XYZ file of C-alpha atoms in Angstrom:
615
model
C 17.859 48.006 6.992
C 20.800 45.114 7.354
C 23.846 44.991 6.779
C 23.315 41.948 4.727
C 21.531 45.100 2.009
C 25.592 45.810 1.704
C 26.427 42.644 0.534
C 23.689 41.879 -1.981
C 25.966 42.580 -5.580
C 28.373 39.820 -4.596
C 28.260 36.042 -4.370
C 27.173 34.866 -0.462
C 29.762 32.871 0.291
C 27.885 30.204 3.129
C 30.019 27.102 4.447
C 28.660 23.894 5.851
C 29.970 22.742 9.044
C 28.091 19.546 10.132
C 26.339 17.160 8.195
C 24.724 15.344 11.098
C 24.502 14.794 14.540
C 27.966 13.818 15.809
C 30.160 15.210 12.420
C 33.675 16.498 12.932
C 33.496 18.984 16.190
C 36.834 21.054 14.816
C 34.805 21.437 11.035
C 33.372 24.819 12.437
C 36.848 26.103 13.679
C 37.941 24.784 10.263
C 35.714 26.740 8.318
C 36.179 29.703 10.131
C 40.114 29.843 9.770
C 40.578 28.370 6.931
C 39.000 31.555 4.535
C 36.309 34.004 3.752
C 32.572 32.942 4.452
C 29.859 35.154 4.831
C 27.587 32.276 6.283
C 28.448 29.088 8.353
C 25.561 26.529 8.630
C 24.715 23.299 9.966
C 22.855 20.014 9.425
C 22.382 17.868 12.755
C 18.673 16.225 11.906
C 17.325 13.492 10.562
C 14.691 11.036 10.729
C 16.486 9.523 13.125
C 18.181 11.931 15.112
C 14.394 13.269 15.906
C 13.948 10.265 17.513
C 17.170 10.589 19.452
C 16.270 13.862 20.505
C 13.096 12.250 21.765
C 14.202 10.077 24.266
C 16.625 12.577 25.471
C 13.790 14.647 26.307
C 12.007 11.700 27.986
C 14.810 11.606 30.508
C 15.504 15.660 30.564
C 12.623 18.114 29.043
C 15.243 21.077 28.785
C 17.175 18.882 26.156
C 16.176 18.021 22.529
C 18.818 19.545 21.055
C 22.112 18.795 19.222
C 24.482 19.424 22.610
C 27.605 19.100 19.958
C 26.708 22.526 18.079
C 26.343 24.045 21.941
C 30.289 23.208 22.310
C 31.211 24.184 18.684
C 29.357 28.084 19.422
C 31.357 28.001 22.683
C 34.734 27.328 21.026
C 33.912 29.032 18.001
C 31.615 32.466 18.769
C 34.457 35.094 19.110
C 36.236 34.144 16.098
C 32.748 34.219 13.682
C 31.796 37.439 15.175
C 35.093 38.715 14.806
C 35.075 37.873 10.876
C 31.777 39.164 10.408
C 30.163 35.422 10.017
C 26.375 34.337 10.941
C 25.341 31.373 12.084
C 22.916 29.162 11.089
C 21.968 25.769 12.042
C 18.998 22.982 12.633
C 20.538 22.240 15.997
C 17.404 23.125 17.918
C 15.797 20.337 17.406
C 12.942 19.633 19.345
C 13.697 22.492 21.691
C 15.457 25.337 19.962
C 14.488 27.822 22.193
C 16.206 26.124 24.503
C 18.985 25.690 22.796
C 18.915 29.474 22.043
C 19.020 29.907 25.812
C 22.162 27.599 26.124
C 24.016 29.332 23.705
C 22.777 33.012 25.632
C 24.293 31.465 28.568
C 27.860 30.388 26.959
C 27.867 33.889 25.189
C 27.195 35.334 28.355
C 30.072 33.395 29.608
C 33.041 34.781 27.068
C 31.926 37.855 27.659
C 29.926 38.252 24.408
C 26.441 39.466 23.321
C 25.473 38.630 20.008
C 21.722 38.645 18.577
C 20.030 35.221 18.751
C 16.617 34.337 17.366
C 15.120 30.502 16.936
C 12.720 29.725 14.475
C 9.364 27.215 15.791
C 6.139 26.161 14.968
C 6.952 22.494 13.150
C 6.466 21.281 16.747
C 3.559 19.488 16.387
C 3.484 16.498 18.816
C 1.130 18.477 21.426
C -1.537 18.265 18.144
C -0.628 14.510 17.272
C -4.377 12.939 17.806
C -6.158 16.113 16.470
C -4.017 16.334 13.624
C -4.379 12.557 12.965
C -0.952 11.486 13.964
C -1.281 8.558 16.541
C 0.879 7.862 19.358
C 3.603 10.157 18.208
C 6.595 10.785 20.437
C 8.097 13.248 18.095
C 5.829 15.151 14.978
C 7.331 17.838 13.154
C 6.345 19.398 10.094
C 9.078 20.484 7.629
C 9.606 24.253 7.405
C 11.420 26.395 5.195
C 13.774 29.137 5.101
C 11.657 32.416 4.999
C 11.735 32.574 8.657
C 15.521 32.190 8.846
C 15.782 34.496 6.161
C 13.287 37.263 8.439
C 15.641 36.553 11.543
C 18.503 37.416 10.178
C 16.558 40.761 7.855
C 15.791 41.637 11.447
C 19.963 41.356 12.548
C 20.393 37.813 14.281
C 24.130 37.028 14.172
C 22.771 33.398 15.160
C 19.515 31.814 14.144
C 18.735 28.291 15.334
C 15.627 26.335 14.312
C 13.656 23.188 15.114
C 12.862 20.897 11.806
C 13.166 22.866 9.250
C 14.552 21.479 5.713
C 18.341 19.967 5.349
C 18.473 22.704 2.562
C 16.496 25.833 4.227
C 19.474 26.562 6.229
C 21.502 27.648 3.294
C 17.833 28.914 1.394
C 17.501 31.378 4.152
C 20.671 33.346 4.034
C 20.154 33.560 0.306
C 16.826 34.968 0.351
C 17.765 37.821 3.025
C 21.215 38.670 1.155
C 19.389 39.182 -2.079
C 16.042 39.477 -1.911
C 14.150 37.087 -3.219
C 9.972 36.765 -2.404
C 8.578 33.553 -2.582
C 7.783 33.333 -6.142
C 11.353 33.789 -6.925
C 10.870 30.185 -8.325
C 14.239 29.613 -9.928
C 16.330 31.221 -7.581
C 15.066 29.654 -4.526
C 15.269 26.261 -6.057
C 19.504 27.084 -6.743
C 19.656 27.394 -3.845
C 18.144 24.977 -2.959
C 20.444 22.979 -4.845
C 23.477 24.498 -3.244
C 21.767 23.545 0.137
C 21.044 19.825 -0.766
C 24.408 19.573 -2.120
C 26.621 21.110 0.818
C 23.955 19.852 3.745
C 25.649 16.330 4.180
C 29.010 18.004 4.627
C 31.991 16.399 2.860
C 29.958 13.780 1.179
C 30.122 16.687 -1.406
C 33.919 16.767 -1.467
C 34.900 13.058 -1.847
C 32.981 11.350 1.546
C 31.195 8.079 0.874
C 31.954 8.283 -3.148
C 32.247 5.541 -5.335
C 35.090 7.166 -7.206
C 37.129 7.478 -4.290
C 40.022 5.287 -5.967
C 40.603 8.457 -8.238
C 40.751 10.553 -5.279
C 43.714 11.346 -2.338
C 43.695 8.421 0.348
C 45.837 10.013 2.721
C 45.150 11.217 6.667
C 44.446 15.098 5.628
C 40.548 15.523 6.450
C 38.275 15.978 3.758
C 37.305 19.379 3.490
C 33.849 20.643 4.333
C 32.223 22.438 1.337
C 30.904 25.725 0.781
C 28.558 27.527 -2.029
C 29.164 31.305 -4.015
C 25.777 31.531 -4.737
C 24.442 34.237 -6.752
C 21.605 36.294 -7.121
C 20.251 34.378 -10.310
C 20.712 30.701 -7.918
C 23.300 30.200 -9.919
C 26.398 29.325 -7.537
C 29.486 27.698 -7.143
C 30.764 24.656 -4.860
C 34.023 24.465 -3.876
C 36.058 24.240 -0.751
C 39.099 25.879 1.094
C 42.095 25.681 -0.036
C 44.731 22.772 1.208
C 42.323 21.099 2.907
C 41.384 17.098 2.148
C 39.316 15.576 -0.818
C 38.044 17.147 -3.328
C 35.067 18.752 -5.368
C 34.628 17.531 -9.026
C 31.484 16.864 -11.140
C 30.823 13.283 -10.107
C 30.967 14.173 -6.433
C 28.652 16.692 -7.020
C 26.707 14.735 -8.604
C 26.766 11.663 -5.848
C 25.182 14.180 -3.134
C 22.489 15.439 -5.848
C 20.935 12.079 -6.157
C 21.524 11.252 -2.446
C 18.454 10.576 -0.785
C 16.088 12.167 -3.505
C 12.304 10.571 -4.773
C 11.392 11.942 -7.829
C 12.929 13.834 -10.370
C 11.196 16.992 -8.280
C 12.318 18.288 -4.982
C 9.490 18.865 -2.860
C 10.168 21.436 -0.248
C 8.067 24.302 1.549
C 9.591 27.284 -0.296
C 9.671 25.899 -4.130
C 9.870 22.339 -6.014
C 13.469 21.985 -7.574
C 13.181 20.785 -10.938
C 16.468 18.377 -10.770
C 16.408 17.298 -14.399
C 17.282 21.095 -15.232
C 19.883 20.919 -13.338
C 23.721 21.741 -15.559
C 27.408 20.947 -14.164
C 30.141 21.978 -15.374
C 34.102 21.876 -13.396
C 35.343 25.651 -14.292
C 38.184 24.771 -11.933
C 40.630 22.527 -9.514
C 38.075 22.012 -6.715
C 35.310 24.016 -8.176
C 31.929 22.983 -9.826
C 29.231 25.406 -11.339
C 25.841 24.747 -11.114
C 23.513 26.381 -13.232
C 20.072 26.136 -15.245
C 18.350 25.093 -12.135
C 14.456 25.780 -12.703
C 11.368 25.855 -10.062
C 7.796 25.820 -9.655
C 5.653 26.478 -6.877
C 5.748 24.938 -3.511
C 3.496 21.961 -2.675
C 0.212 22.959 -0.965
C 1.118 20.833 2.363
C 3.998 20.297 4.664
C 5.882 17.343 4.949
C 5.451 16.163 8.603
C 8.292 13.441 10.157
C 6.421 11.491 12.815
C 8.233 9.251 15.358
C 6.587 7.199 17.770
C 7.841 4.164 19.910
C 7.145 0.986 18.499
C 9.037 -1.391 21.293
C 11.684 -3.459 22.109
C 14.622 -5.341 20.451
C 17.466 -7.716 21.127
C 19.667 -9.570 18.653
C 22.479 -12.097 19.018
C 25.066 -12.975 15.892
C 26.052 -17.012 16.145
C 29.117 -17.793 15.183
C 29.392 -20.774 12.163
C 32.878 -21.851 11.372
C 33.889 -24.926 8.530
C 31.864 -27.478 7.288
C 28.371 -28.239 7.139
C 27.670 -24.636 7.579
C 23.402 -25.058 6.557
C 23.084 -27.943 9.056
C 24.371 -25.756 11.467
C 22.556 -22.826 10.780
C 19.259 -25.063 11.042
C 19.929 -26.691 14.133
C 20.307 -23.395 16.534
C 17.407 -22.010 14.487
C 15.394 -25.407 15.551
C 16.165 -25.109 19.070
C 16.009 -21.575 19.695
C 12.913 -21.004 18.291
C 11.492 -24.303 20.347
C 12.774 -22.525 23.436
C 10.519 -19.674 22.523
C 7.066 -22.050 23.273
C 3.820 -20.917 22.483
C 4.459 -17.206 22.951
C 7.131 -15.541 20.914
C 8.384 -12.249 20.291
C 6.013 -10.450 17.760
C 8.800 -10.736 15.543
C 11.715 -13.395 14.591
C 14.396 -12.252 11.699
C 17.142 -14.648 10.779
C 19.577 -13.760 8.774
C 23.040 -15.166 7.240
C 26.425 -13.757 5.918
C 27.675 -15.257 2.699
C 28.628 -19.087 3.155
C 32.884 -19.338 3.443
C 34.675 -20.817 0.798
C 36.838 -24.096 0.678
C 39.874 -24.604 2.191
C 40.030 -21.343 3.810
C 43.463 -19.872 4.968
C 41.994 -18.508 8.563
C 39.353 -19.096 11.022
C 37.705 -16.018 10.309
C 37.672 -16.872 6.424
C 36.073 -20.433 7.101
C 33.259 -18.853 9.374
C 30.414 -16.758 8.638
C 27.093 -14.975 11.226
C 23.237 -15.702 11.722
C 21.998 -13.235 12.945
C 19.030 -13.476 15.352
C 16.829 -10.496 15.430
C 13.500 -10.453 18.041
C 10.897 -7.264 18.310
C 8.377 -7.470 20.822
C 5.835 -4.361 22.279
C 7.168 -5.764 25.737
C 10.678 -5.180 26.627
C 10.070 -8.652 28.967
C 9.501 -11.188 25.185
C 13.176 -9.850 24.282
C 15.053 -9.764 27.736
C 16.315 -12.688 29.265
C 13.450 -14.405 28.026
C 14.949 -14.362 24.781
C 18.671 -14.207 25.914
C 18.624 -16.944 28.693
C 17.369 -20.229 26.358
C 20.416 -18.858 23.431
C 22.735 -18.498 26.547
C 21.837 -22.245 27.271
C 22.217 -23.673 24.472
C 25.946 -23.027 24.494
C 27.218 -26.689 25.312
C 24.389 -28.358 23.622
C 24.097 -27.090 20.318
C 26.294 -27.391 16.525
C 30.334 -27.735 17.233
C 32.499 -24.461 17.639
C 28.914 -22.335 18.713
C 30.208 -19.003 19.907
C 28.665 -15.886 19.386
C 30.183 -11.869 18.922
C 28.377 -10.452 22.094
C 27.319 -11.084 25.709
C 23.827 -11.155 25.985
C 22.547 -7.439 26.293
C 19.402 -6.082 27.418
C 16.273 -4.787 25.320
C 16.193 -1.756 23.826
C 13.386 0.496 22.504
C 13.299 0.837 18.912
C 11.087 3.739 17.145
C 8.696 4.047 13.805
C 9.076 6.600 11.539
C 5.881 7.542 9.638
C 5.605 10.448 7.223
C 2.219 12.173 6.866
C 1.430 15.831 5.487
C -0.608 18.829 6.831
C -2.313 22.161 5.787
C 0.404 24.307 6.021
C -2.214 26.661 7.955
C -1.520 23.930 10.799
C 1.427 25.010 11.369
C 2.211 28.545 13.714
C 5.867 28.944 11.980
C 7.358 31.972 14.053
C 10.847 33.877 14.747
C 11.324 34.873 17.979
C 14.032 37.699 17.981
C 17.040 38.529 20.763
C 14.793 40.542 22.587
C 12.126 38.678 22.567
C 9.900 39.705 19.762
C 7.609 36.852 18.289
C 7.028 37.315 14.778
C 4.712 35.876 12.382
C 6.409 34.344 9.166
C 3.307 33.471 6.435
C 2.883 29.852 5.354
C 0.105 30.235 2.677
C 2.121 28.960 -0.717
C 1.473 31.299 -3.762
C -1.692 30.667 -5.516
C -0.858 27.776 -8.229
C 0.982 25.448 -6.022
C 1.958 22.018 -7.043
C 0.531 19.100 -5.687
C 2.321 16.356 -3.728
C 2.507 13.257 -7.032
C 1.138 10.010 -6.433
C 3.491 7.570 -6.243
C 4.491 5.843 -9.915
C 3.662 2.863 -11.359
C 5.449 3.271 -14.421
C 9.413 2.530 -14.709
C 10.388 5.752 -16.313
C 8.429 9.339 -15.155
C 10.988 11.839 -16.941
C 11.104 13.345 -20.190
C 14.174 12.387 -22.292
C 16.344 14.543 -24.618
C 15.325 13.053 -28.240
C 19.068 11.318 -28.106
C 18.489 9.720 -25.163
C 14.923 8.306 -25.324
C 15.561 3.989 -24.458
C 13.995 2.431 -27.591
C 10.342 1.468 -27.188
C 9.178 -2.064 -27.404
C 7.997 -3.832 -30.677
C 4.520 -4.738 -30.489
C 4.416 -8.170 -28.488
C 7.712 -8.067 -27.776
C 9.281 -9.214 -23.748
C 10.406 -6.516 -21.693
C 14.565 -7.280 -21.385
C 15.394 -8.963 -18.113
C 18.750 -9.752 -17.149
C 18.641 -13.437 -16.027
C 20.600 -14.310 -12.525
C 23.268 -17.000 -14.423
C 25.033 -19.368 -12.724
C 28.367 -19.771 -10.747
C 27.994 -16.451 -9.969
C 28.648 -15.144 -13.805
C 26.173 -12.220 -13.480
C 22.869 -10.596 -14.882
C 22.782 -10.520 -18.566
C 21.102 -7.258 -20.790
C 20.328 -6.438 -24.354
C 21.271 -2.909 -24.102
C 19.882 -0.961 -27.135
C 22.848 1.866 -27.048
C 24.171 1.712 -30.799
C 27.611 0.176 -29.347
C 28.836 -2.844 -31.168
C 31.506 -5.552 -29.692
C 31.304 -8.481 -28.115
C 29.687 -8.205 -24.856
C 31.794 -8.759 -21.508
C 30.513 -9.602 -18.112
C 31.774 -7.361 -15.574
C 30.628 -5.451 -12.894
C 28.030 -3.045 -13.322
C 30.286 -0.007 -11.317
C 32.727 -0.620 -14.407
C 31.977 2.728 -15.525
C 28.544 3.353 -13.242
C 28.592 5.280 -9.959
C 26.450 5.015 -7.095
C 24.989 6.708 -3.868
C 22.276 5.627 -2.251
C 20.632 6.000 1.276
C 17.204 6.180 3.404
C 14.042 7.913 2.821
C 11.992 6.581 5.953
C 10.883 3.029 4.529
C 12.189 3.566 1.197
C 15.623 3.293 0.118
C 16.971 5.904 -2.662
C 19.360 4.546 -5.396
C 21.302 7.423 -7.473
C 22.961 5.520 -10.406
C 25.217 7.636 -13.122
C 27.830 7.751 -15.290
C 31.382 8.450 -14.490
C 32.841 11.505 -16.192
C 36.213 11.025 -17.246
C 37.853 11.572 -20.600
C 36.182 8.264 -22.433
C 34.713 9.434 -25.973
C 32.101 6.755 -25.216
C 30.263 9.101 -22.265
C 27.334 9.703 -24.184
C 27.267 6.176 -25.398
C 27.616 4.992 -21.567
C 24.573 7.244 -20.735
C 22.335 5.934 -23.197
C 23.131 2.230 -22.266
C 22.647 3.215 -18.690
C 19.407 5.149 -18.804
C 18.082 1.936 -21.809
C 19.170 -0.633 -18.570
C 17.297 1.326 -15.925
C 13.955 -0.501 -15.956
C 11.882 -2.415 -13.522
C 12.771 -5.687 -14.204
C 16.400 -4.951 -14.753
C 16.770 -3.260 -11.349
C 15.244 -5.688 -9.446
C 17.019 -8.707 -11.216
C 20.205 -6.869 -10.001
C 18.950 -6.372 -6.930
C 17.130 -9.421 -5.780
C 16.224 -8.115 -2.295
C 13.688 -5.737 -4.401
C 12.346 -8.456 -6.442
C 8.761 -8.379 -4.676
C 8.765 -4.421 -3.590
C 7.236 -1.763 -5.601
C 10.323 -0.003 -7.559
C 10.123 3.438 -9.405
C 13.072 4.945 -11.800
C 13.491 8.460 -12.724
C 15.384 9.464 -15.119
C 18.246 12.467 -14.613
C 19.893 12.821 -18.126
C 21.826 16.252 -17.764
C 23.141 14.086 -14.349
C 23.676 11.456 -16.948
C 22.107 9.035 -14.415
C 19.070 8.020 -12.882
C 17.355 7.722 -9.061
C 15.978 4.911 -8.335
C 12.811 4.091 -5.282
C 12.954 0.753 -3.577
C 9.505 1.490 -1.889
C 9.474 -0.803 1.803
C 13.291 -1.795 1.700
C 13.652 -0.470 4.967
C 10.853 -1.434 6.479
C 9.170 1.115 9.232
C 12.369 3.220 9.015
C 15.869 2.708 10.079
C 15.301 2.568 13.669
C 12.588 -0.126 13.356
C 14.718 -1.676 10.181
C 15.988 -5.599 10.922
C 18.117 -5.541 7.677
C 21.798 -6.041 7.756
C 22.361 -2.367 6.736
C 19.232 -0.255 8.005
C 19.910 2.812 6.200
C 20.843 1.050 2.453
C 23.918 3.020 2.834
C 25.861 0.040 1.382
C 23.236 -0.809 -1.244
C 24.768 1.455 -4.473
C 28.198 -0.582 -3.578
C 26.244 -4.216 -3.679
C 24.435 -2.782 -7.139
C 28.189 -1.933 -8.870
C 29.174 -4.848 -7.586
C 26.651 -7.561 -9.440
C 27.780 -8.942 -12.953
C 26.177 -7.601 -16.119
C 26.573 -7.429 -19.589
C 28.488 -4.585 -21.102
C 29.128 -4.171 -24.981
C 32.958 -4.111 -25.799
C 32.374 -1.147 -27.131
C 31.665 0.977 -23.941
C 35.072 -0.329 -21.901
């Protein structure tokens, strides 16, 4: 039996120390000193970071793994075995029984000996052309957190795994401290919840939030959350005392609808109903979640896939004062000309924002093009591309400069997703001393299946109050219409609110998060919650804007891409899908901000029409 058995009639308190490969290095020092935790996890993959992993092990096989957690154990391991804490963390990568060996040898080193078991079996790159996969350099299927959960059952003070979920390393703990089988629906998708919201570490406590004018701007740190979670799923977010930021309903809310799809969260334990989910501040710093409802697991396993696609180069030209255009086309002219008959596989120009008149600095009266070349040879985007740019530099528009010195070409990679049996996959724990064993993968009988993508605008069910009023028969979908001089988008919205309607920017009362899902790019749009007696009001006007045409008038770079809303009405918001923003992912991405990080901000910044009524 564990000693987690003693713990099971009190919340588990688990902290999050890392939200990604290269966070804060003090955070797990921090978490440890700074109060009670029963659990300190980490988040260092993504999409991306697989592929960094990748090359690493190109160059070294024994790497693939996140080196930074490696130093945090070293610095950390006495003090979180002295206070009774576990470790767990994604850290292993591609290679987390290496990893597990790394931190054997630092323990080793301090004079230590705790229990440490890895978690594998979403390796599957060996399997890429059997299993369908290509030319993969990385393949590995999402797992979940039953096999964390048997590692520590089994008494693993540390438990490291390759790909598993950003959320199973918080599921895990939760299902060994209380319990739960795998058709504990509801209380695996909690936590679940409390996983997706504490994964991307302070994000959930003020990092990267829209509202951040209403919060402290000073040097303190923002404080890494942690989750009382209960054994109904039930839990609690909040963070230690005195340190930076802070935890409130809307930034809650901005890490819910970070990086989502549809209004249900796929994963391999249980599919997180989000629209059930309730929040409610019972406290300075702390937010209760509750209400959160599952269902069972899709039959397969999301699989990330990374293989190399080639090689890039870019140069940013330098266009300062007047006859900016004529500029712009003459370096495009020649440079391309320079090129001959056999370009790079791929040319991408692109322009900052034209400066205005009569501008007060250099730097105001100039703006960049951006030259971006992709090529399957590194040779097309070396100093075949750099040389003839280099040469035009005292024959080409007045004042040409550029930001960089030519650079050589560097790979770039492809993400693709695709999905197996999850009888593919061998998921295993492999204990301290050694012991392999088995963790089952078959999903309870009645699983849901992965849903085709949309092509509707609206996929959730709406409380009665809510519902966006229906069209008349024969009447025009609304469509805010770009105006002119820069005045705005203009909407009919259908919320009840009278007043004269004011065009202002559409973050008046609306926050935003947004970010990358492979190709796609996630929008999370909702209502502020403040004191206003016009919140439900807000909410309706919101949810009756979110359509098709409306999104993609405010957002013009979507105007030919397939879009898909969902609405999240207890979140008083709703997520939106840009499907092919980001092209073949963010490392293959040519667009000024690969991982539509920025892309919430440029949507609250666009001009729309608000009725008086709602300010």
């Amino acid at each position: 039996m564990s000693d987690l058995d003693e713990l099971d009639h009190r919340p588990l308190r688990v902290g999050n120390c890392s939200g990604f490969y290269g966070d804060r290095l003090s955070a797990m020092r921090e978490m440890l000193e700074g109060g009670e935790l029963d659990f300190i996890t980490g988040d260092y993959l993504a999409e991306l970071t697989m592929l960094i992993l990748g090359k690493d092990q190109l160059r070294d096989p024994s790497l693939g793994y996140a080196r930074t957690f490696a130093r945090q154990v070293e610095d950390c391991l006495g003090l979180a075995l002295d206070r009774g804490v576990r470790i767990v963390a994604n850290a292993g990568g591609l290679n987390p029984s290496g990893l597990a060996a790394k931190l054997t040898e630092i323990a080793t080193g301090l004079g230590l000996s705790p229990s440490i078991a890895y978690v594998e079996g979403d390796n599957l790159a060996p399997r890429a052309q059997e299993l369908g996969f290509g030319n993969a350099l990385t393949a590995n299927a999402y797992l979940g957190g039953f096999g964390i959960a048997q590692a520590l059952t089994a008494g693993a003070d540390i438990v490291v795994t390759g790909r598993v979920t950003d959320a199973s390393v918080v599921v895990g703990p939760a299902i060994a401290h209380f319990g739960w089988t795998a058709t504990s629906y509801d209380e695996l998708a909690g936590a679940v919840a409390a996983g997706h919201i504490i994964e991307c570490g302070t994000q959930a406590t003020g990092g990267n939030f829209s509202g951040f004018l209403g919060l402290p701007r000073d040097a303190t740190p923002l404080g890494f959350p942690l989750a009382e979670i209960s054994a109904d799923g039930s839990f609690v977010v909040t963070k230690h005392a005195g340190t930076g930021g802070a935890v409130t309903v809307d930034t809650i809310t901005a890490q819910l609808v970070y990086e989502i799809q549809t209004e249900k969260y796929l994963g391999p334990d249980v599919t997180t109903d989000l629209t059930s989910i309730t929040l409610e501040q019972v406290g300075p710093d702390r937010v209760a979640v509750s209400g959160v409802t599952g269902e069972a697991p899709p039959e397969q396993l999301k699989v990330c896939v990374n293989e190399l696609g080639g090689w890039r180069n870019q140069f940013e030209f330098v266009l300062t004062g007047l006859d900016i255009e004529a500029k712009a086309g003459w370096v495009r002219t020649q440079l391309e000309a320079a090129f001959g008959a056999t370009p790079p596989a791929s040319v991408t120009w692109s322009q900052s924002r034209i400066p205005g008149v009569d501008a007060d600095s250099e730097e105001a009266a100039s703006c960049l093009l951006r030259c971006t070349v992709m090529d399957p040879s590194a040779d097309k985007v070396g100093k075949a591309f750099t040389a003839p740019a280099v040469e035009l530099a005292l024959g080409s528009y007045p004042g040409f400069t550029m930001t960089a010195p030519p650079g050589p070409a560097s790979p770039y990679g492809i993400y693709r997703p695709f999905y197996v049996s999850r009888d593919a996959i061998a998921h295993q724990v492999v204990l301290g001393d050694g012991t392999r064993v088995d963790v089952s993968s078959a999903p309870p009988a009645g699983h849901a299946e992965r849903p085709a993508p949309a092509n509707h605008p609206l996929r959730s069910p709406l409380p009665g109050s809510l519902v966006p009023r229906s069209l008349g028969e024969g009447e025009a979908p609304r469509r805010p219409v770009p105006s002119t001089a820069g005045a705005g988008l203009s909407a009919h919205p259908s919320s009840g609110v009278g007043g004269t309607p004011a065009r202002l920017p559409f973050g008046s009362f609306v926050h935003a998060r947004s970010g990358d899902k492979g190709g796609d790019a996630n929008l999370g749009l909702w209502v502020k919650h403040d004191s206003s007696s016009a919140y439900d009001a807000r909410v309706a006007w919101l949810l009756d804007f979110a359509t098709v045409e409306n999104l993609k008038a405010l957002l013009p770079e979507a105007a030919d891409l397939e879009v898909e809303i969902y609405c999240l009405p207890n979140l008083g918001g709703v997520n939106v899908l840009i499907r092919g923003l980001l092209g073949e992912g963010v490392a293959a991405s040519t667009r000024f901000d690969p991982q539509a990080k920025g892309l919430g901000e440029w949507a609250r910044s666009r001009y729309v029409e608000i009725p008086e009524g709602l300010l």
